[in-house]
Short mmCIF file of C-alpha atoms and ligand atoms in Angstrom, two decimals:
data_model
loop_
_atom_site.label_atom_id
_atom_site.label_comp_id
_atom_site.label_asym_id
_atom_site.label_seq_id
_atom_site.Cartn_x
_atom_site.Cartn_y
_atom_site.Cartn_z
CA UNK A 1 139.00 139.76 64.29
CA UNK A 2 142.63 140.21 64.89
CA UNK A 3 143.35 143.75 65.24
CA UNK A 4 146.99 143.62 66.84
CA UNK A 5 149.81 145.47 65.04
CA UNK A 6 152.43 143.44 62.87
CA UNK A 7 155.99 144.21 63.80
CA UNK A 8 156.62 145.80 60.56
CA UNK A 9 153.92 148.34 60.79
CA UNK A 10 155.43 149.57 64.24
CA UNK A 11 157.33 152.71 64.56
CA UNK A 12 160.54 151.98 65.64
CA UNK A 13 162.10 154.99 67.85
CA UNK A 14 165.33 154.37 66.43
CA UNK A 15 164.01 156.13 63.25
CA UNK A 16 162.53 158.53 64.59
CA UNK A 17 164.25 162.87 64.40
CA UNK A 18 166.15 163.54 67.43
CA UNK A 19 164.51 165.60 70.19
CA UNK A 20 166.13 168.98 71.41
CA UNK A 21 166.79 167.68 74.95
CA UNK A 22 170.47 166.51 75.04
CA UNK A 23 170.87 165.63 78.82
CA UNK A 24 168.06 163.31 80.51
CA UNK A 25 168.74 162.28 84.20
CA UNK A 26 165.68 159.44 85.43
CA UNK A 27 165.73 158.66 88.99
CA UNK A 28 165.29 154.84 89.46
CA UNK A 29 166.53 152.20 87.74
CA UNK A 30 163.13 149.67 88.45
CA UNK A 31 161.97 148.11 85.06
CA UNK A 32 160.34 151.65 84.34
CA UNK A 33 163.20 153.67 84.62
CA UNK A 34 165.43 151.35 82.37
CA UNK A 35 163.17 151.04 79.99
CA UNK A 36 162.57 154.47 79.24
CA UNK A 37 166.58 155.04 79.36
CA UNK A 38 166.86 152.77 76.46
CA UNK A 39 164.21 154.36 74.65
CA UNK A 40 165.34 158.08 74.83
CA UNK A 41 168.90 157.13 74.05
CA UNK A 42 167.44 154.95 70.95
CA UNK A 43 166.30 158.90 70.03
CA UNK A 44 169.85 159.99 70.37
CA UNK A 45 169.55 161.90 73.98
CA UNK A 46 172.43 161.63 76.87
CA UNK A 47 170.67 159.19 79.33
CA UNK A 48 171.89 158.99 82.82
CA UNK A 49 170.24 156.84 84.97
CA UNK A 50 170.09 157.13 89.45
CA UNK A 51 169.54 154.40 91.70
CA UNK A 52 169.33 154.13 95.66
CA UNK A 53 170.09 150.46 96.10
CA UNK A 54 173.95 149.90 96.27
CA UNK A 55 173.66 146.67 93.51
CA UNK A 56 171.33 144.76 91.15
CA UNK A 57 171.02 141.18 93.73
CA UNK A 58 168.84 138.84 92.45
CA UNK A 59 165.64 140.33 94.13
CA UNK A 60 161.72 140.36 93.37
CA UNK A 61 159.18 137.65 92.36
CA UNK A 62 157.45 136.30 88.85
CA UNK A 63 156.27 139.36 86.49
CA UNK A 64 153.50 138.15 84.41
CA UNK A 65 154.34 140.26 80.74
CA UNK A 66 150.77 140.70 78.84
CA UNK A 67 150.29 141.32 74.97
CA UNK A 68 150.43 145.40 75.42
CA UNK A 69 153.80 144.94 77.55
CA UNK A 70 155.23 143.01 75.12
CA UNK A 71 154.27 145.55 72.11
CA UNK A 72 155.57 148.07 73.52
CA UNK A 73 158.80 146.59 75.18
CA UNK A 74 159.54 145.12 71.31
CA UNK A 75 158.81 148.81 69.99
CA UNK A 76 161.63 150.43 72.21
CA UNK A 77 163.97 147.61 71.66
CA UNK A 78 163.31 145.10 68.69
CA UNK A 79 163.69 141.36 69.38
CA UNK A 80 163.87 141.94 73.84
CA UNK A 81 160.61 139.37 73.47
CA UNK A 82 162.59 137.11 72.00
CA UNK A 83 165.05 137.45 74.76
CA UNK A 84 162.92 137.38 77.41
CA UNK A 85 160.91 134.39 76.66
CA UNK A 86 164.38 132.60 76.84
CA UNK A 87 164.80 133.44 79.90
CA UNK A 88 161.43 133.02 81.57
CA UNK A 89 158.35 130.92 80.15
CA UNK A 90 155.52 131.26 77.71
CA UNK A 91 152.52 130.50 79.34
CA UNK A 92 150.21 127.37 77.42
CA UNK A 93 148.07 126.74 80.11
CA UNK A 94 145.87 128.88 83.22
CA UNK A 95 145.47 126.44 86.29
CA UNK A 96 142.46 127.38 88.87
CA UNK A 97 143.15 124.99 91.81
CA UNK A 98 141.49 124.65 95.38
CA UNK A 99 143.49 124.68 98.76
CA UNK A 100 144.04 120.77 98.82
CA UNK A 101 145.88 121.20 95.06
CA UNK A 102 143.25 119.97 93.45
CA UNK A 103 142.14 121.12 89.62
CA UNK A 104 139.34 123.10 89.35
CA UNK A 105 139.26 124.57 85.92
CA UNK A 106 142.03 125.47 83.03
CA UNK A 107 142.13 127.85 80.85
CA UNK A 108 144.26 127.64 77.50
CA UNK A 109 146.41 130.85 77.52
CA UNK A 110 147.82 130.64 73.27
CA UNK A 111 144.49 132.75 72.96
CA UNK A 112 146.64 135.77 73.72
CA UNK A 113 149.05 134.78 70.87
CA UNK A 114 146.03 134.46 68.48
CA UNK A 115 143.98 137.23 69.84
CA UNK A 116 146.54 139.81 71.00
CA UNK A 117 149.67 138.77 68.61
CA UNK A 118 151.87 138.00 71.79
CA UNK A 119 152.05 135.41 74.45
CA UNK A 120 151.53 135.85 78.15
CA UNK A 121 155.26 134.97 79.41
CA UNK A 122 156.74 134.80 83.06
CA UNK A 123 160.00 136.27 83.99
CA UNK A 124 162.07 137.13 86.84
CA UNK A 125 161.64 140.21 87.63
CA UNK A 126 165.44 140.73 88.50
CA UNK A 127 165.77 138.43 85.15
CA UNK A 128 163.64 141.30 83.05
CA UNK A 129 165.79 144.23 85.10
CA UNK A 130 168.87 142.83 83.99
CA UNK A 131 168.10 142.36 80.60
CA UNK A 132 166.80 146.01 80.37
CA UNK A 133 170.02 146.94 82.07
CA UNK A 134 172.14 145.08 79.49
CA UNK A 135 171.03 147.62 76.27
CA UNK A 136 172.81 150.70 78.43
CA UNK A 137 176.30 151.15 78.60
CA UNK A 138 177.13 150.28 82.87
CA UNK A 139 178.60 153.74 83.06
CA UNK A 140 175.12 155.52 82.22
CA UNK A 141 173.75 154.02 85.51
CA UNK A 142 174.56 155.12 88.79
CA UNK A 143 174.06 152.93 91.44
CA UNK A 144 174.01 154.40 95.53
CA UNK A 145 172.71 157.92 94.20
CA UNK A 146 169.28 158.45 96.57
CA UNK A 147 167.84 161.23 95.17
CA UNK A 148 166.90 163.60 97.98
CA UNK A 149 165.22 166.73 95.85
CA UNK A 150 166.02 168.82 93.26
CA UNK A 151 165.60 172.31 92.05
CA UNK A 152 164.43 173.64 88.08
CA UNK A 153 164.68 177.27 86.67
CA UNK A 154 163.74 178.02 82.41
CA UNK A 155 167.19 176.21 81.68
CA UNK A 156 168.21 173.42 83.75
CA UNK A 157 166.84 171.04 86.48
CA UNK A 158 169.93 170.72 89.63
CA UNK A 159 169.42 166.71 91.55
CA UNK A 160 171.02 166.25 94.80
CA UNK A 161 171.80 163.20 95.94
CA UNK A 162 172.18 161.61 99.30
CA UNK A 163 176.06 160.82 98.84
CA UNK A 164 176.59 164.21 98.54
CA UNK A 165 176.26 164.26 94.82
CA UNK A 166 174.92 167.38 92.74
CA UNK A 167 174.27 166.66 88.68
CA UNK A 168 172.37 168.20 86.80
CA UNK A 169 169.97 168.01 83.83
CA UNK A 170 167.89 169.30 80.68
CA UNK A 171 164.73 167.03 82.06
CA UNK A 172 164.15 164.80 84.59
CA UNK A 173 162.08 162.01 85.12
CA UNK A 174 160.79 160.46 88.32
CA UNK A 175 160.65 156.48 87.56
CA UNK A 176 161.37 156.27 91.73
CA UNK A 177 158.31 153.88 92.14
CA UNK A 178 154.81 153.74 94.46
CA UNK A 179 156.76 155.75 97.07
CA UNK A 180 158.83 158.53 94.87
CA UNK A 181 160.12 161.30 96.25
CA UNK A 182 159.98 163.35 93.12
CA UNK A 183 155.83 163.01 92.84
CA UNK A 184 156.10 163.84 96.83
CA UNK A 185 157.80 166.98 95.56
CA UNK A 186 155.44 167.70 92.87
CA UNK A 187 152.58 166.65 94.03
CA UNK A 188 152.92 165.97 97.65
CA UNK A 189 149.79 163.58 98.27
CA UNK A 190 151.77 161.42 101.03
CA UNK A 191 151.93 158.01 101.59
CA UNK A 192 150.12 155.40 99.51
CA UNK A 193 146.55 154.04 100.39
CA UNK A 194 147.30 150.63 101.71
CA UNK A 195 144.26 148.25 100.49
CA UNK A 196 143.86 145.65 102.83
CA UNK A 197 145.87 142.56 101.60
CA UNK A 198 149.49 141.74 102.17
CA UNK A 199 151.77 140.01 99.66
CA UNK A 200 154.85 137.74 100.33
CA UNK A 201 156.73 136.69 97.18
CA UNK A 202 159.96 134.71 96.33
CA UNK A 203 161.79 133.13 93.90
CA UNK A 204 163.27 129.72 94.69
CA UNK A 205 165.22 126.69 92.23
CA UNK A 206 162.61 124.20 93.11
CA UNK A 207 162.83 120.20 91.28
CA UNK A 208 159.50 118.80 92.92
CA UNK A 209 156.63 119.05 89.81
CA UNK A 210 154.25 121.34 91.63
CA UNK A 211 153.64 122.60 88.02
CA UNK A 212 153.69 121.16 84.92
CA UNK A 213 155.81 123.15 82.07
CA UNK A 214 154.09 125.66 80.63
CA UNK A 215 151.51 126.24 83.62
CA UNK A 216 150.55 129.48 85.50
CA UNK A 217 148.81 128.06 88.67
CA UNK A 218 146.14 129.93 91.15
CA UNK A 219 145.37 128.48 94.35
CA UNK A 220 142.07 130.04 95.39
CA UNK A 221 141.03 129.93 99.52
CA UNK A 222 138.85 132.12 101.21
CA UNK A 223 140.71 135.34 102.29
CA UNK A 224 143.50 134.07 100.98
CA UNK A 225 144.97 133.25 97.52
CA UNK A 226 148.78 131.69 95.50
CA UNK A 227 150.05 132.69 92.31
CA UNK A 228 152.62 129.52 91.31
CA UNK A 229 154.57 131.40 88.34
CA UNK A 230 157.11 129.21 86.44
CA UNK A 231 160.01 130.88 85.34
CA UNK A 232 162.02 128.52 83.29
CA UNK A 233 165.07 126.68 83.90
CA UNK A 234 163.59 125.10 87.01
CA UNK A 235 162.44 128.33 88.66
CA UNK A 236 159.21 129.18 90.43
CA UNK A 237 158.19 131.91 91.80
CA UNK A 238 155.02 132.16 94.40
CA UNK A 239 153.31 134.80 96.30
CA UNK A 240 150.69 134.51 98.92
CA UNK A 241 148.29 136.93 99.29
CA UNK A 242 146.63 137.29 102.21
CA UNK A 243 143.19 140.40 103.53
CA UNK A 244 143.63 141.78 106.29
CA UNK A 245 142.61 144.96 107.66
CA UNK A 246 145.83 145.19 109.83
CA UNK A 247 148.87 145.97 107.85
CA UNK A 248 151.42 144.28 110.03
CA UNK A 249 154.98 143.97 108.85
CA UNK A 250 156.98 141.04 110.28
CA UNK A 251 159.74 142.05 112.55
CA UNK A 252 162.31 139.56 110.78
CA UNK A 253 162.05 137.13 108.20
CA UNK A 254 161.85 133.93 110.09
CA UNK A 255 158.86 135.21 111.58
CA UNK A 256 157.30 136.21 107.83
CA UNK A 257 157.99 132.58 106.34
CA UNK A 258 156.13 131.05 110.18
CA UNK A 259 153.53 133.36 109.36
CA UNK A 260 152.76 132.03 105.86
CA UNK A 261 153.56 128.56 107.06
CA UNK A 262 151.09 128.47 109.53
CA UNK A 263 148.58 130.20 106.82
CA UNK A 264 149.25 127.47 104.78
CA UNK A 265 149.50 124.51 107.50
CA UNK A 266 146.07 122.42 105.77
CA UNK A 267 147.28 123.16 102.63
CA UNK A 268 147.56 120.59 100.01
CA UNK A 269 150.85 118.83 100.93
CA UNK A 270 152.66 120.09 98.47
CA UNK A 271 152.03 123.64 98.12
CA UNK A 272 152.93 123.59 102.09
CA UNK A 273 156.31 121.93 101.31
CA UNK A 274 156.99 124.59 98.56
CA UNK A 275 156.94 127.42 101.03
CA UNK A 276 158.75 124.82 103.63
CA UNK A 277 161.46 124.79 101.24
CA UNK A 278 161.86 128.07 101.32
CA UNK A 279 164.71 130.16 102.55
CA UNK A 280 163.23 132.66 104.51
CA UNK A 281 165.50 135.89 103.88
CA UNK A 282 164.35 135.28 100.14
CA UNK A 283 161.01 136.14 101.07
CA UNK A 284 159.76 139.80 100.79
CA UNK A 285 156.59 140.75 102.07
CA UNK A 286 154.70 144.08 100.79
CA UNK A 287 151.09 145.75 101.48
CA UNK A 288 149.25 146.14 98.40
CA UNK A 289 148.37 149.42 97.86
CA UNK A 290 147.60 152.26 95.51
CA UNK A 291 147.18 156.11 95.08
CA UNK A 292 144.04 157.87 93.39
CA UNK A 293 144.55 158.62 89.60
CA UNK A 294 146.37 162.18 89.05
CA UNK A 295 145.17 165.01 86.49
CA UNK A 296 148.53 166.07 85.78
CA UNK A 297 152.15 164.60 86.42
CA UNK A 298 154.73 166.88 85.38
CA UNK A 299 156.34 170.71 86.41
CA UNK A 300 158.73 172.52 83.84
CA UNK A 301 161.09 170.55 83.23
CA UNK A 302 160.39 167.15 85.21
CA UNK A 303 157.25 164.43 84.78
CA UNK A 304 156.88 161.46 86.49
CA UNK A 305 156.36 157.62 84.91
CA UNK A 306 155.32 154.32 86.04
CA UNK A 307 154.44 153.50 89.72
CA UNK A 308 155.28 157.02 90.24
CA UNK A 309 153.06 158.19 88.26
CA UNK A 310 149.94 155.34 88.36
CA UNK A 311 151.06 153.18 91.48
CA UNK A 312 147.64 150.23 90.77
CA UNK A 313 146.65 147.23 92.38
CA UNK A 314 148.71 144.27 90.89
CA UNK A 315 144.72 142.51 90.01
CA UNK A 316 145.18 142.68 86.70
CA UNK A 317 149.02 142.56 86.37
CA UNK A 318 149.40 146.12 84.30
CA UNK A 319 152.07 147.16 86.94
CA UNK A 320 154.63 147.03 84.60
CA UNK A 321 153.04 146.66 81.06
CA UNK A 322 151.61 149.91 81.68
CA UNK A 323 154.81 151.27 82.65
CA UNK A 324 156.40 149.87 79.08
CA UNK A 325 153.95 152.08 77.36
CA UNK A 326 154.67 155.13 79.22
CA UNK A 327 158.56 154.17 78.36
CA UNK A 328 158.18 154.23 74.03
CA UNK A 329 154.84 157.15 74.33
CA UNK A 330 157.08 159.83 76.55
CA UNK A 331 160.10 159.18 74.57
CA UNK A 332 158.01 159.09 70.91
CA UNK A 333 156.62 162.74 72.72
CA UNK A 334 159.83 164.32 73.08
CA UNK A 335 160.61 163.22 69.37
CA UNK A 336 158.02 164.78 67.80
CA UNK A 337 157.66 168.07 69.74
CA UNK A 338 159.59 171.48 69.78
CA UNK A 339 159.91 172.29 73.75
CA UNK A 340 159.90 170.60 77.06
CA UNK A 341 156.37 171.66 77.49
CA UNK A 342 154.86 170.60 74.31
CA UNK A 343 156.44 167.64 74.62
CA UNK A 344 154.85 166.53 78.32
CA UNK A 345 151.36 167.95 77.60
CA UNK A 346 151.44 165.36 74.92
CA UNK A 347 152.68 162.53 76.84
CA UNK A 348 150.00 163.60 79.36
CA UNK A 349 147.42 163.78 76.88
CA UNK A 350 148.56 160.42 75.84
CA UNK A 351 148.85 158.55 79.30
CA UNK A 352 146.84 159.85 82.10
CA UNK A 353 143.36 158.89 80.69
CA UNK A 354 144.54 155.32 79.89
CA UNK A 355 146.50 154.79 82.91
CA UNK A 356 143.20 156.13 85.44
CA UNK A 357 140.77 153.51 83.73
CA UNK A 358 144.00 151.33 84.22
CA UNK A 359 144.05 151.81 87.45
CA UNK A 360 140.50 152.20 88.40
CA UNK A 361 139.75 148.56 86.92
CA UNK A 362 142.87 147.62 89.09
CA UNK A 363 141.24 148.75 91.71
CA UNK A 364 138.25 147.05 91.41
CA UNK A 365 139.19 143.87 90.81
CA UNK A 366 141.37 144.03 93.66
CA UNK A 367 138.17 144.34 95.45
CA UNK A 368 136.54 141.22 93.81
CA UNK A 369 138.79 139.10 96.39
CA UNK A 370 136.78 140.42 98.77
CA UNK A 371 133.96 138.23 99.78
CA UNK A 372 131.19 141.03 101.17
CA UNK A 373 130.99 144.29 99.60
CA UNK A 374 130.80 146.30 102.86
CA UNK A 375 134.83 144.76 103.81
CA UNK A 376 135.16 146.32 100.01
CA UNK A 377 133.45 149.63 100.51
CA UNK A 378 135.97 150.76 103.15
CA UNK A 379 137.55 151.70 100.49
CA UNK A 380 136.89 155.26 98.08
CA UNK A 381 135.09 153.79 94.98
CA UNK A 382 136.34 155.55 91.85
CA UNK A 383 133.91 157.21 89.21
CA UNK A 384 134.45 155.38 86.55
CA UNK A 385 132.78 152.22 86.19
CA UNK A 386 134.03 148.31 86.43
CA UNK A 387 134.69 146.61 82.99
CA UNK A 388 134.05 142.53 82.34
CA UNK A 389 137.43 141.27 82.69
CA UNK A 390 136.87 140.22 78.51
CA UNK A 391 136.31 143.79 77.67
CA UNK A 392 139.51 144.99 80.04
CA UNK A 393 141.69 142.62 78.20
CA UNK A 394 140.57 143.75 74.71
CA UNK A 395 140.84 147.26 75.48
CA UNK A 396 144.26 146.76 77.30
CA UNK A 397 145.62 143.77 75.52
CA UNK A 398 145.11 145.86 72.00
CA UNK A 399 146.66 149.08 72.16
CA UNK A 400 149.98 149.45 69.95
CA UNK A 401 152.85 151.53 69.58
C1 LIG B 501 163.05 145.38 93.93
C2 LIG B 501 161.69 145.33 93.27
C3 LIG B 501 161.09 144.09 93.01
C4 LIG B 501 159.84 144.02 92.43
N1 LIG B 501 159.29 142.81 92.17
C5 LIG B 501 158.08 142.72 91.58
C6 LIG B 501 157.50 141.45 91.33
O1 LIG B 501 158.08 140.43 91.61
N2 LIG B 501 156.28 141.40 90.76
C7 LIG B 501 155.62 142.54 90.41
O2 LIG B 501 154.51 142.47 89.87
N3 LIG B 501 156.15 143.78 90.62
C8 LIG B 501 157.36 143.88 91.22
N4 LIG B 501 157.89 145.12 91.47
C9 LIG B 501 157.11 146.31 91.09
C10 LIG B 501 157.12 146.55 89.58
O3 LIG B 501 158.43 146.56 89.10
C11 LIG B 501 156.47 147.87 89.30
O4 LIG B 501 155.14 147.85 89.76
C12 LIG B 501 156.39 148.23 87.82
O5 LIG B 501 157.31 147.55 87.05
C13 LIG B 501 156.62 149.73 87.62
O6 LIG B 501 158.01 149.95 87.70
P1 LIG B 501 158.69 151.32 88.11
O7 LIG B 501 160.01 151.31 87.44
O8 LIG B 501 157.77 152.45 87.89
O9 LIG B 501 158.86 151.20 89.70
P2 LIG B 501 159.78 150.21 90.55
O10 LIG B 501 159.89 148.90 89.90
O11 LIG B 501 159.28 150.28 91.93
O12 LIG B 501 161.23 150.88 90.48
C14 LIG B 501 161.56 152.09 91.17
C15 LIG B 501 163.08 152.14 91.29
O13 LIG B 501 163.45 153.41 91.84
C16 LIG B 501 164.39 153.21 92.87
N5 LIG B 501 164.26 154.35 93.79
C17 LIG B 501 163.27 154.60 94.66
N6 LIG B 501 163.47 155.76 95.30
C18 LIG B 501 164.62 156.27 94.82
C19 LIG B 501 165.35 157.47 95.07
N7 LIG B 501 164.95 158.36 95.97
N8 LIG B 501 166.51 157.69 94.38
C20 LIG B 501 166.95 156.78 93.46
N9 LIG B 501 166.30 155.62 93.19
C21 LIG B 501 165.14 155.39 93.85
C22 LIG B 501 164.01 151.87 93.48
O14 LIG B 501 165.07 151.28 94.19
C23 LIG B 501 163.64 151.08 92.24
O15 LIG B 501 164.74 150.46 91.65
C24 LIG B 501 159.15 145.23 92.07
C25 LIG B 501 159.75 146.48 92.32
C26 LIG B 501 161.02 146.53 92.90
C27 LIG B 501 161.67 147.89 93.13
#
């Protein structure tokens, strides 16, 4: 049966009352921190938004949007999918291929449209950021302000910024990502858990067919593993992901692109020519890592969303779609309660169950590339238990604004 939401029947925030909170500040302007900006100001609020890097440069890799991403990102700001799939690509068809390049199996991906009611579509992640961007007026987003703490009484929350800066707010939310300084200040659980596996991802204009239009590719090795994302008008994006216990950074970015080279060296031809081509300050590398699943998120006047909040695995690619329905759930929160405090029990209420069996299935299927349990069990194994990757998607894939 097809249980997804028609766009009609959605609420739109734009019609919903205006909350009592006038001034919002969010720290970050990542796709989490935009989003919810447009939202809240959809409500009628004052939205200012704080970044730490000095300009939006064409940065990141492919972002895979699923169905309950694209809900909720066409909730908080009606025709965006429309947008979006013009500027990256619908996916038609899943590719499983071996080392050497060869086809192993495929997988039709318009199941999502007629399952879910929207398409799995690739982007560029700076694309998507951009876009977002592009619904706020530029002057409601302040770029080179590094948060550096803040301070709350019953009235007002005061952010100080690393230039110096003081503003100050009605609420504030922490959309500063997996390493935010405002959940170090809430919370203060320290640095991430790093999970074993680094990741080195680009974006490159690339005219050699090393997928055909339409295709999402995955390279499978042993310890190793490619996603080959197209992004549309001639873009592809790949990352390498590589286990390994030791989480060594490259000292420079020749010797990043020599290390996946080499990784790659009997590689199918082309797949080693793709990352050839590559130039290598374009590629970043990260460790993949998470944090354990919180009970509670917010103080007074200031709650966290996003990677701040639920930093996962990228396994199942709900990075970011999860993020989209914190976005349109905190702001429909604030426009439907009376206080602060009302208002962020309900958008716990709301989120923090989801997001821990979110990230807990993250989690575990991050541990599937593993081939021996014991290399998985170094890890703490959460309580709750693994679902088929059929029954994640319908659970995730199906929940509407
Ligand atoms: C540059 C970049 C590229 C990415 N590329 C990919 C990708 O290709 N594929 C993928 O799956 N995921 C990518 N991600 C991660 C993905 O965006 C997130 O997992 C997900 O979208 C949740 O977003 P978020 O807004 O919560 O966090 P993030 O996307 O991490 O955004 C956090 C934002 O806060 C800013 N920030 C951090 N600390 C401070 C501070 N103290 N003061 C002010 N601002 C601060 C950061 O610069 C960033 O813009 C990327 C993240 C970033 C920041």
């Amino acid at each position: 049966m097809n249980t997804h939401t028609s766009a009609q029947e959605k609420i739109q925030l734009g019609k919903l009352s205006t909350p009592f909170i006038e001034k919002v500040a969010i720290i970050g302007a990542g796709l989490g921190g935009l989003a919810v900006a447009v939202a809240l100001r959809k409500l009628g609020c004052e939205v200012q938004v704080y970044e730490k890097a000095q300009d939006f440069r064409p940065v990141g890799g492919g972002l895979g949007l699923l169905p309950n991403g694209l809900n909720f990102l066409d909730a908080i700001e009606p025709g965006i999918v429309e947008t979006i799939k013009n500027s990256g690509c619908e996916v038609r068809t899943i590719v499983l291929k071996n080392t050497q390049g060869e086809t192993i199996s495929t997988n039709p991906a318009s199941r999502f449209q007629d399952k879910y009611g929207q398409p799995l579509i690739t982007v560029w992640w700076w694309h998507l950021q951009q876009i977002l961007a592009s619904k706020l007026p530029s002057e409601s987003i302040h770029l080179h302000h590094r948060c550096i703490g803040f301070e709350q009484d019953d009235h007002r929350v005061s952010i100080y910024f690393e230039n110096g800066e003081k503003v100050s707010a009605d609420f504030m939310i922490g959309a500063d990502g997996i390493n935010s300084v405002i959940r170090e200040a809430l919370i203060g659980d320290g640095k991430p858990r790093y999970l074993g596996s680094m990741s080195w991802r680009t974006v490159i204009k690339y005219n050699q067919e090393i997928l055909n239009p339409g295709e999402f590719g995955f390279v499978k090795g042993h310890k190793e593993f490619m996603y080959l994302l197209n992004l549309g008008n001639g873009y592809i994006s790949w990352v390498y992901r590589q286990l390994s216990a030791d989480y060594i950074i490259s000292q420079n970015a020749g010797e990043a692109k020599s290390r996946v080279l080499n990784q790659v060296a009997d590689w199918a031809e082309s797949l080693h020519s793709l990352v050839a081509a590559t130039p290598a300050e374009q590629i970043s590398q990260t460790p993949i890592c998470d944090r354990l699943p919180l009970n509670s998120w917010s103080q007074g006047r200031v709650t966290l969303l996003g990677d701040a909040a639920h930093p996962m695995s990228p396994a199942l690619g709900q990075g970011a779609n999860s993020t989209f329905e914190d976005a349109y759930e905190l702001a429909l929160c604030c426009s439907q309660a009376s206080s602060i405090q009302e208002a962020l029990a309900s958008y716990e209420q709301r989120r923090i169950p989801r997001t821990q069996v979110i990230q807990t299935n993250s989690f575990l299927g991050e541990m599937r590339y593993y081939p021996t349990e014991t290399e998985a069990s170094n890890h703490q194994m959460p309580e709750h238990s693994q679902m088929s990757r059929e029954e994640f998607q319908d659970w995730a894939f199906n929940y509407n604004p």
